[in-house]
PDB file of C-alpha atoms in Angstrom:
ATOM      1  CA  UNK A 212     -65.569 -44.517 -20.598  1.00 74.00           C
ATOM      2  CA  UNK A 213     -66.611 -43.724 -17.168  1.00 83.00           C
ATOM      3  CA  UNK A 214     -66.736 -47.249 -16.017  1.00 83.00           C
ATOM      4  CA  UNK A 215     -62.856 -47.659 -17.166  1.00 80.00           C
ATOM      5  CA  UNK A 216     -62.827 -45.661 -14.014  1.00 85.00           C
ATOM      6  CA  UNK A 217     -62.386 -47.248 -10.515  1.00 88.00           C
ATOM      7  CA  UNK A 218     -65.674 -45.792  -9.830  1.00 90.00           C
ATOM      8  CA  UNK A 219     -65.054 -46.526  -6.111  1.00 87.00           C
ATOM      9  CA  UNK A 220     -62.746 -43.803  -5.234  1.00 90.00           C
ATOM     10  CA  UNK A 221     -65.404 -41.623  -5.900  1.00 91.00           C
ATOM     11  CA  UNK A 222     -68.541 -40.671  -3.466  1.00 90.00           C
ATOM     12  CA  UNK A 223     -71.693 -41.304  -5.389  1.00 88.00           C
ATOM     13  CA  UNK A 224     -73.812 -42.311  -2.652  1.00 85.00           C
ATOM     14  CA  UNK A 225     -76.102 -39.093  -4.108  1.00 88.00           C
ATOM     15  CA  UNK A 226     -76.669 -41.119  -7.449  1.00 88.00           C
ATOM     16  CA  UNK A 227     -80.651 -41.965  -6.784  1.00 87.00           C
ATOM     17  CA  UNK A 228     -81.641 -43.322 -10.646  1.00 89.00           C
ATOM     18  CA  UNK A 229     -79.303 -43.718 -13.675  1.00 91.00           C
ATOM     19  CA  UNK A 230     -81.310 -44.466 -17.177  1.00 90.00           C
ATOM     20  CA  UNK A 231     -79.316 -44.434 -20.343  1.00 87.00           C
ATOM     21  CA  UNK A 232     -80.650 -44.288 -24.022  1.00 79.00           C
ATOM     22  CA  UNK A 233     -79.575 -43.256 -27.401  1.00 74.00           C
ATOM     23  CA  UNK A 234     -77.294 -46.427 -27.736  1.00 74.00           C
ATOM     24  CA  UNK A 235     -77.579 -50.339 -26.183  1.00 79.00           C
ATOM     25  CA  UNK A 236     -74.953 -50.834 -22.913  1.00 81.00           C
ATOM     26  CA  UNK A 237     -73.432 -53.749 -23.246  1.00 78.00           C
ATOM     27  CA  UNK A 238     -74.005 -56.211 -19.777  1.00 79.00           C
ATOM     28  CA  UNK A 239     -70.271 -55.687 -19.073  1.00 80.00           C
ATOM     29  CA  UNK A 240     -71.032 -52.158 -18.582  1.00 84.00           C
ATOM     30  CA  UNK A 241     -74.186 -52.472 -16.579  1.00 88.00           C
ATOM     31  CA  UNK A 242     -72.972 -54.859 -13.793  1.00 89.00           C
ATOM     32  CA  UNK A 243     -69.298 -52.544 -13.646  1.00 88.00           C
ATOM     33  CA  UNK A 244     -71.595 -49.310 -13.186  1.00 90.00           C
ATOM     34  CA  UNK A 245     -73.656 -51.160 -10.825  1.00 90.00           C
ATOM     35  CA  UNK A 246     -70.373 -52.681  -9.002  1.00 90.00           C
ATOM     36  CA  UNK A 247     -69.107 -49.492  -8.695  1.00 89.00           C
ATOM     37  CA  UNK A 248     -72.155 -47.036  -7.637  1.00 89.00           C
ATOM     38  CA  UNK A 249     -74.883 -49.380  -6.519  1.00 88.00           C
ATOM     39  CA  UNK A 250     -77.282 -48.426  -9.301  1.00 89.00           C
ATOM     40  CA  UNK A 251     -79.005 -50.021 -11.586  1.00 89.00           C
ATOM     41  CA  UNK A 252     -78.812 -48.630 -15.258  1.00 91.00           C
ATOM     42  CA  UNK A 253     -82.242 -48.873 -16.717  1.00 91.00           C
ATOM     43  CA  UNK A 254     -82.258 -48.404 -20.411  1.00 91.00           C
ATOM     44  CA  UNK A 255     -84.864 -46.751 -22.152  1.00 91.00           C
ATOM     45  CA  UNK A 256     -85.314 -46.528 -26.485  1.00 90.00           C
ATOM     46  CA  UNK A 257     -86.503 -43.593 -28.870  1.00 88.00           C
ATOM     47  CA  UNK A 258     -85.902 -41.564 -31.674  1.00 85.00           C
ATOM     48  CA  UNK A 259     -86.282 -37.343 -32.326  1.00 83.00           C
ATOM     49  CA  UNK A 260     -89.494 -38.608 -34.669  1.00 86.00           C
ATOM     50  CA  UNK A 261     -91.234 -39.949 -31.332  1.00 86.00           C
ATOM     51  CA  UNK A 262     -89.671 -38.799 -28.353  1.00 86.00           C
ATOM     52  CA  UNK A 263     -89.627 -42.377 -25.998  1.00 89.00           C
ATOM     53  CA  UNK A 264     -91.311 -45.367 -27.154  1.00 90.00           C
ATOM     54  CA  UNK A 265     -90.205 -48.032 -24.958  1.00 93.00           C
ATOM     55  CA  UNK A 266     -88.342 -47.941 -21.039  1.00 93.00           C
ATOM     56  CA  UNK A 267     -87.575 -50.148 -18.112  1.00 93.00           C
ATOM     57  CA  UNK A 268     -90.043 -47.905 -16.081  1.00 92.00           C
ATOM     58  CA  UNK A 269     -89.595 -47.985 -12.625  1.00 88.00           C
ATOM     59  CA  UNK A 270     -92.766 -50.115 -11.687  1.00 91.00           C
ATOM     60  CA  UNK A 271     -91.249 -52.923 -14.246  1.00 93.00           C
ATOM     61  CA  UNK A 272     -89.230 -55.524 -13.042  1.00 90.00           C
ATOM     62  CA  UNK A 273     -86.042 -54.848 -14.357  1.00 85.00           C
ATOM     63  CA  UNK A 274     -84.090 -57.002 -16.617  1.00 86.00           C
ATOM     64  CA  UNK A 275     -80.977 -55.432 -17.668  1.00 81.00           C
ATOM     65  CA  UNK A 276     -79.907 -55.209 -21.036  1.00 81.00           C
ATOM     66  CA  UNK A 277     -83.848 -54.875 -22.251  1.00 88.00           C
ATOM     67  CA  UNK A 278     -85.431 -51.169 -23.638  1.00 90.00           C
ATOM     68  CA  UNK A 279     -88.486 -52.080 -21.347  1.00 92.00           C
ATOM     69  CA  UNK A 280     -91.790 -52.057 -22.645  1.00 94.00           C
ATOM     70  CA  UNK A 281     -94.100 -49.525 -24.396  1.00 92.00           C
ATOM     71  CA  UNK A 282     -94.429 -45.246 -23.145  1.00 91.00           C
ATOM     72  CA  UNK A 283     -97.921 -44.826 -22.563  1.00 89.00           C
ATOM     73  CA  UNK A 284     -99.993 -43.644 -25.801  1.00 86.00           C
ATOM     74  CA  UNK A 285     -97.730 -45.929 -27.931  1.00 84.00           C
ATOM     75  CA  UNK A 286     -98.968 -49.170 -29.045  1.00 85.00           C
ATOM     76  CA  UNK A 287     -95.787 -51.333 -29.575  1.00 81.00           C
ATOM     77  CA  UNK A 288     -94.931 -54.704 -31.379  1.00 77.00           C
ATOM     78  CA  UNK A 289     -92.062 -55.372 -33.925  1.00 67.00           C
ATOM     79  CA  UNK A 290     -94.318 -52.606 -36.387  1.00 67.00           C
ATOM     80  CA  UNK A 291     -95.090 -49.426 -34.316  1.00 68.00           C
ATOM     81  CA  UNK A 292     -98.692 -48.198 -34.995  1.00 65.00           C
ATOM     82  CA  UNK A 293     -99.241 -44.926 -33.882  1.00 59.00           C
ATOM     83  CA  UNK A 294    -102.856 -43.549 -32.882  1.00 68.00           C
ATOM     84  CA  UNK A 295    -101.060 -40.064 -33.336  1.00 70.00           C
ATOM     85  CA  UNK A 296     -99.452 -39.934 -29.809  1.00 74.00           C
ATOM     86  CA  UNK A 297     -98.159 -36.455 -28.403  1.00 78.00           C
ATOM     87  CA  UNK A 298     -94.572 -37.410 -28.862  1.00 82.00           C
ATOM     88  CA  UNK A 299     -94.944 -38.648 -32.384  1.00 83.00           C
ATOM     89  CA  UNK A 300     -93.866 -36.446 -35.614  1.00 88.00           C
ATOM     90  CA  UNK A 301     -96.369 -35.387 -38.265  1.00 86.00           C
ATOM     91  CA  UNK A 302     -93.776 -35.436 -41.335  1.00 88.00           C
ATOM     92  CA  UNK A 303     -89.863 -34.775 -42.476  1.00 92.00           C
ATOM     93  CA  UNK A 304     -90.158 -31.017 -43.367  1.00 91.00           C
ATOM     94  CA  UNK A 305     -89.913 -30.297 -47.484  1.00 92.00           C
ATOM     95  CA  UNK A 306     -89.165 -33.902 -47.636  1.00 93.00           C
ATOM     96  CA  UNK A 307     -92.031 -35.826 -48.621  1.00 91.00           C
ATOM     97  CA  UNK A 308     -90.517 -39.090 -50.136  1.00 90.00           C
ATOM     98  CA  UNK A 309     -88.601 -39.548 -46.956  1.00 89.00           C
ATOM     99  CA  UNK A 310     -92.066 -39.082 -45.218  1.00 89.00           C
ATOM    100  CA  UNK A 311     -93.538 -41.502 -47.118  1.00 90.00           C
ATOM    101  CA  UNK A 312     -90.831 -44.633 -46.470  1.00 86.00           C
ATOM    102  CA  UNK A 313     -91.670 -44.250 -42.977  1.00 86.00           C
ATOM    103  CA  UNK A 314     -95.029 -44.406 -42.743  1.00 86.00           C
ATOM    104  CA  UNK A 315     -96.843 -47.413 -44.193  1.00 82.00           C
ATOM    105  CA  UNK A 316    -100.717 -47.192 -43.879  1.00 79.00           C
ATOM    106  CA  UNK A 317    -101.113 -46.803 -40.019  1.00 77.00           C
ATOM    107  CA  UNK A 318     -97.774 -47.910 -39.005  1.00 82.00           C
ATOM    108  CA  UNK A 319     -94.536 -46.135 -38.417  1.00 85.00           C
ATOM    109  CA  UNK A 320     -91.447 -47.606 -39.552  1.00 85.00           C
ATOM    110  CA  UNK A 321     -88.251 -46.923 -37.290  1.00 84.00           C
ATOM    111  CA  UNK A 322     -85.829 -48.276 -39.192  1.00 80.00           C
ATOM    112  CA  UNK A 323     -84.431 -50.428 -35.801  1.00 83.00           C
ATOM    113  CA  UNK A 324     -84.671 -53.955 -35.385  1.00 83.00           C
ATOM    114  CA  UNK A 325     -86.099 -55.154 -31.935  1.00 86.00           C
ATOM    115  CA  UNK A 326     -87.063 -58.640 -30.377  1.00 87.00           C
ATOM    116  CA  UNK A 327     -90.067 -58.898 -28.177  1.00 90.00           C
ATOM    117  CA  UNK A 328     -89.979 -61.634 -25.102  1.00 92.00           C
ATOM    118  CA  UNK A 329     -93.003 -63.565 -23.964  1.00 92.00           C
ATOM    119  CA  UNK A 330     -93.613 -61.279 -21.130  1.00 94.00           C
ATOM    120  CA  UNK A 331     -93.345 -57.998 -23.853  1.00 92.00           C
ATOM    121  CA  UNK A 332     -89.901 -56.437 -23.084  1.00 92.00           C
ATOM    122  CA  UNK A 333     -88.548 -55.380 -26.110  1.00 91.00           C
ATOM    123  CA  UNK A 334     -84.572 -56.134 -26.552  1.00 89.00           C
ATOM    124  CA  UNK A 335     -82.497 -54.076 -29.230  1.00 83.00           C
ATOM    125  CA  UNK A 336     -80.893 -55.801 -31.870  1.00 78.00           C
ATOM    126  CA  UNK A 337     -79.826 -53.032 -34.204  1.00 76.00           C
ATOM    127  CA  UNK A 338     -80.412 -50.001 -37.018  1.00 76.00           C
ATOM    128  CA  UNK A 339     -81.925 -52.249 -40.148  1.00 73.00           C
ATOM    129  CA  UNK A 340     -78.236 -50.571 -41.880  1.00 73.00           C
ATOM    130  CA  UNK A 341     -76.233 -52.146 -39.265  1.00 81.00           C
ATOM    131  CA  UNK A 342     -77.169 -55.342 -39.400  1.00 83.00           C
ATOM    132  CA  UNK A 343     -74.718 -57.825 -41.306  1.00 88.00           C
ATOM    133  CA  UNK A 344     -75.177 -60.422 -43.662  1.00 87.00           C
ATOM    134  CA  UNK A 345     -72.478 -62.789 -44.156  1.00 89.00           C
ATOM    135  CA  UNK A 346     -72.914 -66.113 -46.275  1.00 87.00           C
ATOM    136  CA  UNK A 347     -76.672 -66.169 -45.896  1.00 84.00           C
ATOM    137  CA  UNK A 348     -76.721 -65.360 -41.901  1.00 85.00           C
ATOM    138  CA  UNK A 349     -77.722 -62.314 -40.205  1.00 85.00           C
ATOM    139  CA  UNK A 350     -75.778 -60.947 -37.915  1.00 89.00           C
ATOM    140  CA  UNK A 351     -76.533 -57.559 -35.286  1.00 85.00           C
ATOM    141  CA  UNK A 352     -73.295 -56.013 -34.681  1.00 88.00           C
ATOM    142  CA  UNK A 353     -74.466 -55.303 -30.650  1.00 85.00           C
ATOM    143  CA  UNK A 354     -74.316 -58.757 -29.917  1.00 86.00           C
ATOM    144  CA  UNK A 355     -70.684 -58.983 -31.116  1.00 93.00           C
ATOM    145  CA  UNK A 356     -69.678 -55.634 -29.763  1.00 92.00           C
ATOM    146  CA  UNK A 357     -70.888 -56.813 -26.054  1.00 89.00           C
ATOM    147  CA  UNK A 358     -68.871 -60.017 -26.728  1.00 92.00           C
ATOM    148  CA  UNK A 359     -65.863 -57.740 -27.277  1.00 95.00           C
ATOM    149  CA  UNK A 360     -66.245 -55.882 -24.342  1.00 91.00           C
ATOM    150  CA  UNK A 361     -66.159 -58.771 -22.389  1.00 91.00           C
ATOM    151  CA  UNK A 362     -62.157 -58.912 -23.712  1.00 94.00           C
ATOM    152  CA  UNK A 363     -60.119 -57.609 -21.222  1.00 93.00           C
ATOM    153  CA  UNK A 364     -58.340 -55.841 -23.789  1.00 94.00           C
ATOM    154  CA  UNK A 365     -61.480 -54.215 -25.239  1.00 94.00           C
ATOM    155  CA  UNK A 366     -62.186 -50.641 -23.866  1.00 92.00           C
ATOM    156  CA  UNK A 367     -64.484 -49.598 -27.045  1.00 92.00           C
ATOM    157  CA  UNK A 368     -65.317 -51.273 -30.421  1.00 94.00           C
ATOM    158  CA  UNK A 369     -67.731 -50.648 -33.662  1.00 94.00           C
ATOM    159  CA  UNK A 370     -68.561 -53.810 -35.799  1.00 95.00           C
ATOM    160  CA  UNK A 371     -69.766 -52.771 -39.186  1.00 94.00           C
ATOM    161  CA  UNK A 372     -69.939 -54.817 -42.400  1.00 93.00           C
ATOM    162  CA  UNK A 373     -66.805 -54.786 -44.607  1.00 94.00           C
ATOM    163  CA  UNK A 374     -66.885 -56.260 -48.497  1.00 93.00           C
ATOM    164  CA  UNK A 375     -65.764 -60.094 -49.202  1.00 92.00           C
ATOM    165  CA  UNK A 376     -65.614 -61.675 -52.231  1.00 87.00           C
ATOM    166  CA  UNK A 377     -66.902 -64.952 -51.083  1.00 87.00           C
ATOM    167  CA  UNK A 378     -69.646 -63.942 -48.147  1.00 90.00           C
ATOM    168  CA  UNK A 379     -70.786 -60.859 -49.469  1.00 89.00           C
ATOM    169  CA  UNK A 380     -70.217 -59.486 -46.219  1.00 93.00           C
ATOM    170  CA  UNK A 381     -67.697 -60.432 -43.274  1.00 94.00           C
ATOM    171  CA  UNK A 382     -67.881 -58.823 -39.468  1.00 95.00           C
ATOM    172  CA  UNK A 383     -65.000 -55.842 -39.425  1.00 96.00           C
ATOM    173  CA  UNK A 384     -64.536 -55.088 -35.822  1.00 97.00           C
ATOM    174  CA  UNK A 385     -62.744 -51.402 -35.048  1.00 97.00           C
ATOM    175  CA  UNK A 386     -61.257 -51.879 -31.466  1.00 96.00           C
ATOM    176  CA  UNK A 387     -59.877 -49.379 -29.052  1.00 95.00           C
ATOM    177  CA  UNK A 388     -57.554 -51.151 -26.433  1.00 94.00           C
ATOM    178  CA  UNK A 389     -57.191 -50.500 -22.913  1.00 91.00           C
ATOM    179  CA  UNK A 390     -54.014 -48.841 -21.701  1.00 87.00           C
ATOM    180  CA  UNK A 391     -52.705 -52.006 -20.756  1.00 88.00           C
ATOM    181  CA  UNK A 392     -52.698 -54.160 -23.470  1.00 89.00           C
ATOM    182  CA  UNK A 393     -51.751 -50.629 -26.218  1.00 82.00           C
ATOM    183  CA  UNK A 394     -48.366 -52.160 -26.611  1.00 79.00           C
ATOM    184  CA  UNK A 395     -48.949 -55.781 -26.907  1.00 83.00           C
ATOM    185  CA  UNK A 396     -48.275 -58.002 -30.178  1.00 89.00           C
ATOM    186  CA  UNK A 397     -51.653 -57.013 -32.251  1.00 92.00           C
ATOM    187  CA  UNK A 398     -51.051 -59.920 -34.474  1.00 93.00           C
ATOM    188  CA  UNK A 399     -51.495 -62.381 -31.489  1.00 93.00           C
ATOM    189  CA  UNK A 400     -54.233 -60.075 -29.595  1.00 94.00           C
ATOM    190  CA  UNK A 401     -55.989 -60.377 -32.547  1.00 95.00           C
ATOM    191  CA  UNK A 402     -56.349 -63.877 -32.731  1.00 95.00           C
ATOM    192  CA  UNK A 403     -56.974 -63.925 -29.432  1.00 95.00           C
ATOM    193  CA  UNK A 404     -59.807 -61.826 -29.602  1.00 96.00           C
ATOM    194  CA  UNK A 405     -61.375 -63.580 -32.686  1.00 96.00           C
ATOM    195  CA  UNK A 406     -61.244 -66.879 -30.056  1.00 96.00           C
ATOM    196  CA  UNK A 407     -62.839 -64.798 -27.499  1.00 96.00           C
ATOM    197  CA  UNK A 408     -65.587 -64.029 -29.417  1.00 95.00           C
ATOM    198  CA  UNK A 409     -65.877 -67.488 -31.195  1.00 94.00           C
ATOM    199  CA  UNK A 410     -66.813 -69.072 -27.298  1.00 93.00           C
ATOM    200  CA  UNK A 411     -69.322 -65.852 -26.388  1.00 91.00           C
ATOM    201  CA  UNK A 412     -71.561 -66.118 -29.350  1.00 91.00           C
ATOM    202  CA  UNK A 413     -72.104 -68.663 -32.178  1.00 88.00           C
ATOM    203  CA  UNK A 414     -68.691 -69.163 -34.306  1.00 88.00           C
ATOM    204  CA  UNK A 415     -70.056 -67.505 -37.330  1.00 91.00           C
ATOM    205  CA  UNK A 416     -70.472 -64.182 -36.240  1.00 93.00           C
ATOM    206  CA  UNK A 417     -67.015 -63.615 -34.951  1.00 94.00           C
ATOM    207  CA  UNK A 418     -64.931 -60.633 -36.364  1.00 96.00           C
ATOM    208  CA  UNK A 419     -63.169 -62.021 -39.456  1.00 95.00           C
ATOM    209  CA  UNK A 420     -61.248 -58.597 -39.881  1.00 96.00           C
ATOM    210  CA  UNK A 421     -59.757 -56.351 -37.109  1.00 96.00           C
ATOM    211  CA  UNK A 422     -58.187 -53.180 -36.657  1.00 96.00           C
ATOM    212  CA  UNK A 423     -56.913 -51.547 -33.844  1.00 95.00           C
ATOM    213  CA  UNK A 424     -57.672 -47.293 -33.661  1.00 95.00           C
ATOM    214  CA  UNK A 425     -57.443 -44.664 -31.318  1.00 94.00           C
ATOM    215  CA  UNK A 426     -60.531 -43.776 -31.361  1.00 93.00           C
ATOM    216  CA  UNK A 427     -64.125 -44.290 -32.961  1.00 94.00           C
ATOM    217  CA  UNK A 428     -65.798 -41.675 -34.836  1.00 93.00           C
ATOM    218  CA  UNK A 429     -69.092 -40.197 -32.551  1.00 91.00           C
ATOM    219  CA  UNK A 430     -71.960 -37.727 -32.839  1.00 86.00           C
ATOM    220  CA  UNK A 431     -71.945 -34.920 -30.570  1.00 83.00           C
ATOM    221  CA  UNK A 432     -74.551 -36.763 -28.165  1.00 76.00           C
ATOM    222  CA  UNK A 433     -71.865 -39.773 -27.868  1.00 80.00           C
ATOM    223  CA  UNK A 434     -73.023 -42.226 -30.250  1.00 82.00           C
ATOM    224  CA  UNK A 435     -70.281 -44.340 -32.349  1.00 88.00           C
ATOM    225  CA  UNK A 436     -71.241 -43.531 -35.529  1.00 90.00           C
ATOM    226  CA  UNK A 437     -71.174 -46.612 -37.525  1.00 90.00           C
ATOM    227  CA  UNK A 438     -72.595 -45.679 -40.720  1.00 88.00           C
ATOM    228  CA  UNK A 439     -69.320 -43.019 -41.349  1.00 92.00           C
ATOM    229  CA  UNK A 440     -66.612 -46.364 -40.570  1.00 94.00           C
ATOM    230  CA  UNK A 441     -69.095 -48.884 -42.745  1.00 93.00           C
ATOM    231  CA  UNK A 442     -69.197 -45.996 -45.610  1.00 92.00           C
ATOM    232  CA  UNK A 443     -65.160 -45.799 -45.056  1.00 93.00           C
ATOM    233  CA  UNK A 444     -64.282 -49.234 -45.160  1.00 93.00           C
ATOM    234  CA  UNK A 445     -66.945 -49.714 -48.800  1.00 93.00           C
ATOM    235  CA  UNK A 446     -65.328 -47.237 -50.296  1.00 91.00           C
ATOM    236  CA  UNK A 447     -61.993 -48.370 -49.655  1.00 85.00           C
TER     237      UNK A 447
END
């Protein structure tokens, strides 16, 4: 929301390090913030069970759009196996089943899926609950959503999974518009879209189903909370 903004009519020549975490920026975002203030976003990753795992620590090269690479005391690949680190948790409190899906013999499961590159920066891909699979492909619902954003007409959008008789699954995307495409024909901004997103990433993974809201549902901390539209649109 900020970098809807023309962040240039604003003095920010204080702004001396910006880091961001609790949900994946999409590029668009990165280079408008950076346009605007002359900052860098470097993105960091962790949960309330661990405190930070991985981030784009200033002695890294940066490489925007990546989580970074491992906090020190955590030893990091697509598994996390914990030699009890300070930040780590010891258990869910009076809820010992839950404890006991996340932990598997020395490793702790987050429940996120990640990518590792051949220099070990980790890259987000998405909550295991998020991800989408539609006719036998898998499909992260970040990688569409910074697609979307891309669309001029795109100021915020979920992608969740939505029922189909034939896939399984198809890509629902829940789009916000800016305020100058709100009155335009959705029917053709729609399709439009779809196209958009067709040339950005592989053809398969574009949004099949669309609908245009207000706004998105969020935590109190900011995040779109995806699991509330993906229960919404199952139990529809």
């Amino acid at each position: 929301m900020m970098v809807q903004q023309d962040l240039k009519k604003y003095n920010l020549k204080s702004v001396r390090h910006t880091v961001s975490a609790g949900e994946p920026l999409n590029p668009e975002v990165i280079d408008a913030w950076r346009a605007g203030t002359g900052s860098l976003i470097l993105e960091g990753y962790g949960q309330k069970e661990t405190v930070l795992l991985t981030g784009m620590f200033r002695c890294l090269k940066p490489r925007p759009g990546s989580m970074g690479k491992p906090a020190p005391g955590y030893d990091i690949g697509v598994l996390v196996k914990p030699h009890r680190p300070v930040g780590l948790f010891t258990r869910y409190k009076d809820d010992a089943e839950r404890t006991a899906k996340v932990f598997k013999g020395d490793y702790y499961l987050t429940g996120d899926r990640a990518m590792c590159d051949a220099d070990g920066y980790f890259w987000f891909v998405g909550r295991g609950d998020d991800i989408i699979t539609s006719a036998g492909y898998r499909i992260g619902p970040f990688e569409v959503e910074s697609a979307l954003i891309e669309h001029p007409a795109v100021a915020e959008s979920a992608v969740v999974s939505s029922p189909d008789p034939t896939r399984g699954e198809v890509v629902k995307a829940f789009i916000v518009l800016t305020q100058n495409y709100s009155s335009k024909d959705k029917e053709q901004l729609r399709t439009e879209i779809q196209e958009h997103v067709k040339k950005i990433t592989a053809p398969y993974k574009y949004p099949r189903k669309v609908e245009f809201v207000e706004s998105l549902p969020k935590t109190v901390s900011g995040k779109i909370r995806r699991i509330q539209l993906r229960i919404d649109e199952w139990n529809k």
